[in-house]
C-alpha positions as a Markdown table, in Angstrom:
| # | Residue | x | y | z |
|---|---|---|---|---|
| 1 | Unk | -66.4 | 72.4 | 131.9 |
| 2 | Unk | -63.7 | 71.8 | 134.8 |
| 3 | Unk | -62.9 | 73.8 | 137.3 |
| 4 | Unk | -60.2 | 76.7 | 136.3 |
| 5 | Unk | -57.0 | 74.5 | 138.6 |
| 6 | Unk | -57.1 | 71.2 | 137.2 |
| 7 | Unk | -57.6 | 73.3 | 133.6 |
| 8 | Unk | -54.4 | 75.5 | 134.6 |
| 9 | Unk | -53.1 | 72.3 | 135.2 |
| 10 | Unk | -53.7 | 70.8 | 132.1 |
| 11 | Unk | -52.1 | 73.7 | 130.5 |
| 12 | Unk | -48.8 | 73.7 | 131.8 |
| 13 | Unk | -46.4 | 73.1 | 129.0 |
| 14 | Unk | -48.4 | 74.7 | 126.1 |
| 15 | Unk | -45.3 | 77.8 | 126.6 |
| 16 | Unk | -42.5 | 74.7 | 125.9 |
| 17 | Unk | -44.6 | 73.5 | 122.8 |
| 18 | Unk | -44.9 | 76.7 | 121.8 |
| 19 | Unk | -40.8 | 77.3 | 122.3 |
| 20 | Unk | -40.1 | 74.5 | 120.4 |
| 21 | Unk | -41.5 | 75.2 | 117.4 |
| 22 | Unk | -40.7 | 79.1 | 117.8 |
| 23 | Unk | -37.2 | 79.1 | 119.7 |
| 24 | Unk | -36.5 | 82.6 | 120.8 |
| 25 | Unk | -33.3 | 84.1 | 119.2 |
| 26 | Unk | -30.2 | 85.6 | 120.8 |
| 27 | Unk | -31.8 | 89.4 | 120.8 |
| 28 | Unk | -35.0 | 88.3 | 122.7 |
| 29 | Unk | -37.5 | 87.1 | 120.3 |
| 30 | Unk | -38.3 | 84.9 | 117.8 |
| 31 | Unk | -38.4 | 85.7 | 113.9 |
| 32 | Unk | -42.5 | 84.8 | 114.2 |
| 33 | Unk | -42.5 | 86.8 | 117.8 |
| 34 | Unk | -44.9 | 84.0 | 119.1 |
| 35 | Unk | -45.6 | 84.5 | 122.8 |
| 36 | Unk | -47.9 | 83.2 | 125.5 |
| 37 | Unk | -49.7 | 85.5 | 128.3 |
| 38 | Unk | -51.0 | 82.8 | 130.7 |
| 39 | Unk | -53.3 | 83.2 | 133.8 |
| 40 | Unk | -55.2 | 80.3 | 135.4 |
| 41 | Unk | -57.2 | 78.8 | 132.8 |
| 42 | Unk | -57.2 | 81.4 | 130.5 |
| 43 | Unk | -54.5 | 82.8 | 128.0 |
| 44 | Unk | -53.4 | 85.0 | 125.0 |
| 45 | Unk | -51.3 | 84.2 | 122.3 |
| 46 | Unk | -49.1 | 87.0 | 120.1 |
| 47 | Unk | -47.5 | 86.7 | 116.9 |
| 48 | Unk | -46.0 | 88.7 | 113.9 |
| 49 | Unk | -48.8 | 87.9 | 111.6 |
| 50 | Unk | -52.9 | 86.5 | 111.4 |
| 51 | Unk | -51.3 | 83.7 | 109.2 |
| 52 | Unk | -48.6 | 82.3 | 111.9 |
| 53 | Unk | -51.5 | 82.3 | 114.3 |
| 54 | Unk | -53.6 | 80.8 | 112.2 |
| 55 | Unk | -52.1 | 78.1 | 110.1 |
| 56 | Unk | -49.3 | 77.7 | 112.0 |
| 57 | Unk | -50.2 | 78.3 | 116.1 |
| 58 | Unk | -53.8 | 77.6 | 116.5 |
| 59 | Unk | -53.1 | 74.0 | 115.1 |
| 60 | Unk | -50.2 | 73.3 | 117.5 |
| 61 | Unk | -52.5 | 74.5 | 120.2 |
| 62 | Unk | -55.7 | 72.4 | 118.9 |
| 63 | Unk | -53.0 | 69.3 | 119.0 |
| 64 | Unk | -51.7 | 70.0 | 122.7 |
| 65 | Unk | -55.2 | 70.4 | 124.0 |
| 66 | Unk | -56.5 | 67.0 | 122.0 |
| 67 | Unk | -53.9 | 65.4 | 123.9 |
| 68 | Unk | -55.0 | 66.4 | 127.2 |
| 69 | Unk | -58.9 | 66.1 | 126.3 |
| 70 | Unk | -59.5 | 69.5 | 125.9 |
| 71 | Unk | -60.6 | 71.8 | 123.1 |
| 72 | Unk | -60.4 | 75.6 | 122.1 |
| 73 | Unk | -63.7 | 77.2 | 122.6 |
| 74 | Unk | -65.1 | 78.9 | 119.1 |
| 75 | Unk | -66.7 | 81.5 | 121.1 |
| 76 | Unk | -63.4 | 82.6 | 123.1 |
| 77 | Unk | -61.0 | 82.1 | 120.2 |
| 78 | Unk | -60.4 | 85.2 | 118.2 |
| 79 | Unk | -57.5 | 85.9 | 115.9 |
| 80 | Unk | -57.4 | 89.4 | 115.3 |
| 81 | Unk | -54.9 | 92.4 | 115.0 |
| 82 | Unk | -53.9 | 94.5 | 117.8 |
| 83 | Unk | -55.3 | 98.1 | 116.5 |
| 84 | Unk | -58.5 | 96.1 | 116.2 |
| 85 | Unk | -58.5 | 95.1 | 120.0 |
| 86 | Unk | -59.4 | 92.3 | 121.9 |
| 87 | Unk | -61.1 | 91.8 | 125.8 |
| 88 | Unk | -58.7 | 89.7 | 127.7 |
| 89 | Unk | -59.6 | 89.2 | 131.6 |
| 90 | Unk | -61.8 | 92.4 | 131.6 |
| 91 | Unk | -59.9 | 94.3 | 130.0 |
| 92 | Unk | -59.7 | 95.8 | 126.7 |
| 93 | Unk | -56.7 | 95.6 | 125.0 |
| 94 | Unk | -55.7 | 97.9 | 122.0 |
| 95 | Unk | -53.2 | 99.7 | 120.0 |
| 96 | Unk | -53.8 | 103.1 | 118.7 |
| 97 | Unk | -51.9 | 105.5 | 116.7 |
| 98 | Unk | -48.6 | 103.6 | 118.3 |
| 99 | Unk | -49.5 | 103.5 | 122.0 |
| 100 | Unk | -50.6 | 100.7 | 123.9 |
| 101 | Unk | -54.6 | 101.3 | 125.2 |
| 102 | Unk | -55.4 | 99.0 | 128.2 |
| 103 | Unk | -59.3 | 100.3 | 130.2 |
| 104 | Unk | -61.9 | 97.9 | 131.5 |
| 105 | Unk | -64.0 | 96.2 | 128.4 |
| 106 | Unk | -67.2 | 98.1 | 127.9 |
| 107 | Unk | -68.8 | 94.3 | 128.9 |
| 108 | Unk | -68.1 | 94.9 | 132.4 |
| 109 | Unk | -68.3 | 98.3 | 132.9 |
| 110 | Unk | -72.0 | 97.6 | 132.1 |
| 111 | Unk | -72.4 | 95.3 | 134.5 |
| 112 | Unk | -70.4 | 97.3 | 136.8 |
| 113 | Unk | -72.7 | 100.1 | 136.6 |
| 114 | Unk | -75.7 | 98.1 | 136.4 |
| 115 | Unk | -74.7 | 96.3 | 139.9 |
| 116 | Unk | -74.3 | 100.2 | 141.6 |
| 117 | Unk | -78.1 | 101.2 | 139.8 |
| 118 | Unk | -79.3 | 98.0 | 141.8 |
| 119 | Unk | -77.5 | 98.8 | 145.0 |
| 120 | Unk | -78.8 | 102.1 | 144.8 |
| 121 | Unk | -82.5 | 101.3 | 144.2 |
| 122 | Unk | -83.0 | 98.4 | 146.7 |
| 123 | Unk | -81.8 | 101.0 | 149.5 |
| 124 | Unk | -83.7 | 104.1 | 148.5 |
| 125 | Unk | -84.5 | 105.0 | 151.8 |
| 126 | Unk | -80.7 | 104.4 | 153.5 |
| 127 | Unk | -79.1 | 107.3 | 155.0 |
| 128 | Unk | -76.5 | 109.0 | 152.9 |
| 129 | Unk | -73.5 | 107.1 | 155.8 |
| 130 | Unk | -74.6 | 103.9 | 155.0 |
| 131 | Unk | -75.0 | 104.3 | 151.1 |
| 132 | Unk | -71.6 | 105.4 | 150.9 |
| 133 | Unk | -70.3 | 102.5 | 153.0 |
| 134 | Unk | -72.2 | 99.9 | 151.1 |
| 135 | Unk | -70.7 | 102.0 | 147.8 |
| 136 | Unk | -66.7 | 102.6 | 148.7 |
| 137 | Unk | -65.6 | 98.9 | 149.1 |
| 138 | Unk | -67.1 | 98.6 | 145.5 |
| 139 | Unk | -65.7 | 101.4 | 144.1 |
């Protein structure tokens, strides 16, 4: 595992590969509407179909990250379809009956809520005040 920087780092160009092999055309996308969602260390890839991804993307991306030492993580890499949903950076992402759904994944709700229970019961005895101040910068 390195540290998120030097893996950012490591991924700068995976957009250009990407580009190459799916050139955008002159009304703003490409016929396979691949496209990359980057931040830090982690990322998102779109496309028009589970096949592009599949045969097509995720072997371009297994080859750019070989090349730099680096592999895809089973556990993290999911090819699935958008009304299906995915969790990306603690969120949920989803499409449903035609609108876009973006909430908090139900993963860190939980731990979210489970956090505040703890807070809670370690102070049972603190004044209402100081609950609340302990509680505000967290919610």
């Amino acid at each position: 595992m390195c540290s998120p920087v030097i893996a950012n780092m490591a991924l700068d160009g995976l957009e250009r590969k990407l580009r190459e092999h799916f050139p955008k055309a002159h009304r703003g996308s490409s016929k396979e509407k691949v496209n990359v969602v980057r931040f830090a260390d982690d990322f998102m890839i779109t496309g028009k179909s589970k096949e592009v991804l599949e045969y097509t993307v995720k072997p371009l991306v297994k080859q750019f990250m070989q090349e730099r030492g680096l592999e895809l993580s089973p556990e993290k890499t999911l090819i699935t379809h958008i009304e299906d949903g995915f969790d990306f950076l603690g969120q949920h992402v989803r499409k449903y009956k035609g609108k876009l759904l973006i909430k908090p994944s139900q993963k860190n709700v939980k731990a979210f809520l489970e956090h505040i229970r703890k807070l809670v019961k370690e102070d049972k005895q603190a004044v209402a005040g100081h609950l609340i101040a302990q509680l505000n910068p967290k919610i």
